[in-house]
């Protein structure tokens, strides 16, 4: 699962955690648990729209014995969707230099804009990695862009469960089944792009596309 915004470790500790999460024997691999865009926003301390102005490789700490490196991206923040209580404006974001530790490669000095989600560390720096939701802004659907302002935040009490195989059933009334992988064999398919798991007054949750409920075959996948 994505890191909780309630935890704000230092760079050194976070790099060690990423190293521990790396699968044994896969030195050059980065492995992340799947998460719906709504989950990413709910579990992140920060969500912003930004352009990347420049990049620089910097030490991960002031300890001379620490050989870890970070990439420091200087950004131009366009809009902040989440993180107001922690930061007013973000100038730099940091990511591991080592790709096996889930470092993120972004295009600097271009017109490309990104949606960036990440953590705010104990020293106030913003940290991102490949297990966060990081997408070119142009790739986001209209619903996703609108949901960054309201729907995702307001429905963080809902649980989203990835459905890989059938049978796949809801185990709690506040749960939505995420079926993109099952039906499309890709992670961020039509459901991730066009649906929000929304909470009702009675505490139950269900998928909605705008004001229309998700088709029944997405919700009740019981039999092959």
Tab-separated table of C-alpha atoms in Angstrom, residues 74-180:
chain	number	residue	atom	x	y	z
A	74	UNK	CA	13.250	22.056	-9.220
A	75	UNK	CA	9.606	22.528	-10.123
A	76	UNK	CA	7.130	25.218	-11.016
A	77	UNK	CA	4.002	24.505	-9.018
A	78	UNK	CA	0.838	25.179	-11.003
A	79	UNK	CA	-1.788	24.015	-8.522
A	80	UNK	CA	-1.887	22.228	-5.174
A	81	UNK	CA	-4.732	19.775	-4.583
A	82	UNK	CA	-3.572	18.352	-1.265
A	83	UNK	CA	-0.945	19.324	1.299
A	84	UNK	CA	-1.979	22.886	2.153
A	85	UNK	CA	-1.585	22.250	5.886
A	86	UNK	CA	2.042	21.147	5.363
A	87	UNK	CA	3.344	23.366	2.565
A	88	UNK	CA	2.184	26.476	0.780
A	89	UNK	CA	4.427	26.250	-2.242
A	90	UNK	CA	6.761	23.489	-3.404
A	91	UNK	CA	10.021	24.470	-5.047
A	92	UNK	CA	11.888	21.149	-4.979
A	93	UNK	CA	10.951	17.473	-4.974
A	94	UNK	CA	13.327	14.577	-4.321
A	95	UNK	CA	13.478	10.994	-5.571
A	96	UNK	CA	16.067	8.175	-5.274
A	97	UNK	CA	18.823	8.308	-7.885
A	98	UNK	CA	18.901	4.502	-7.933
A	99	UNK	CA	16.142	3.098	-10.159
A	100	UNK	CA	16.076	-0.102	-8.073
A	101	UNK	CA	14.899	2.075	-5.169
A	102	UNK	CA	11.973	3.300	-7.254
A	103	UNK	CA	13.500	6.565	-8.384
A	104	UNK	CA	11.325	8.597	-10.778
A	105	UNK	CA	12.641	10.023	-14.052
A	106	UNK	CA	10.825	13.187	-15.119
A	107	UNK	CA	11.321	15.440	-18.134
A	108	UNK	CA	12.979	18.713	-17.176
A	109	UNK	CA	13.056	21.925	-19.203
A	110	UNK	CA	9.985	21.002	-21.223
A	111	UNK	CA	6.377	22.100	-21.424
A	112	UNK	CA	5.154	18.786	-19.995
A	113	UNK	CA	3.070	19.063	-16.850
A	114	UNK	CA	2.688	16.300	-14.247
A	115	UNK	CA	0.341	15.245	-11.509
A	116	UNK	CA	2.671	14.426	-8.617
A	117	UNK	CA	1.663	12.666	-5.406
A	118	UNK	CA	4.133	11.985	-2.632
A	119	UNK	CA	5.199	12.317	0.983
A	120	UNK	CA	6.386	15.255	3.066
A	121	UNK	CA	9.363	14.093	5.122
A	122	UNK	CA	10.232	15.091	8.666
A	123	UNK	CA	12.594	17.802	7.398
A	124	UNK	CA	9.853	19.315	5.225
A	125	UNK	CA	11.188	18.037	1.911
A	126	UNK	CA	8.852	16.438	-0.639
A	127	UNK	CA	9.739	12.859	-1.594
A	128	UNK	CA	8.339	10.914	-4.573
A	129	UNK	CA	8.950	7.418	-5.936
A	130	UNK	CA	7.503	5.081	-8.546
A	131	UNK	CA	4.963	3.672	-6.092
A	132	UNK	CA	3.281	7.074	-5.972
A	133	UNK	CA	0.768	8.137	-8.618
A	134	UNK	CA	2.771	10.246	-11.072
A	135	UNK	CA	1.228	10.909	-14.468
A	136	UNK	CA	1.614	13.434	-17.277
A	137	UNK	CA	-1.278	15.861	-16.849
A	138	UNK	CA	-2.389	15.329	-20.437
A	139	UNK	CA	-2.980	11.622	-19.724
A	140	UNK	CA	-5.570	12.305	-17.016
A	141	UNK	CA	-9.257	12.084	-17.880
A	142	UNK	CA	-11.643	14.967	-17.247
A	143	UNK	CA	-13.156	13.080	-14.295
A	144	UNK	CA	-9.724	12.499	-12.766
A	145	UNK	CA	-8.856	16.178	-13.016
A	146	UNK	CA	-12.165	17.198	-11.452
A	147	UNK	CA	-11.884	14.529	-8.733
A	148	UNK	CA	-8.543	15.914	-7.564
A	149	UNK	CA	-10.430	18.956	-6.279
A	150	UNK	CA	-13.280	17.207	-4.482
A	151	UNK	CA	-14.362	13.592	-5.076
A	152	UNK	CA	-11.143	11.778	-4.151
A	153	UNK	CA	-10.677	13.656	-0.849
A	154	UNK	CA	-14.318	13.389	0.191
A	155	UNK	CA	-14.422	9.618	-0.288
A	156	UNK	CA	-11.247	8.436	1.425
A	157	UNK	CA	-13.416	6.429	3.825
A	158	UNK	CA	-14.154	3.990	1.008
A	159	UNK	CA	-11.973	0.911	0.491
A	160	UNK	CA	-10.898	-0.067	-3.032
A	161	UNK	CA	-9.886	-3.692	-3.603
A	162	UNK	CA	-8.058	-4.852	-6.724
A	163	UNK	CA	-9.818	-7.771	-8.407
A	164	UNK	CA	-7.424	-10.124	-10.216
A	165	UNK	CA	-9.499	-13.264	-10.735
A	166	UNK	CA	-13.087	-14.432	-10.385
A	167	UNK	CA	-14.879	-15.039	-8.127
A	168	UNK	CA	-14.281	-11.568	-6.744
A	169	UNK	CA	-16.736	-10.274	-4.168
A	170	UNK	CA	-17.243	-7.336	-1.854
A	171	UNK	CA	-16.401	-8.178	1.780
A	172	UNK	CA	-17.508	-4.908	3.414
A	173	UNK	CA	-20.286	-2.390	2.654
A	174	UNK	CA	-17.788	0.451	2.158
A	175	UNK	CA	-15.765	-1.495	-0.434
A	176	UNK	CA	-15.507	-1.064	-4.214
A	177	UNK	CA	-14.004	-3.713	-6.516
A	178	UNK	CA	-11.402	-2.401	-8.942
A	179	UNK	CA	-11.580	-4.592	-12.044
A	180	UNK	CA	-9.326	-2.941	-14.635
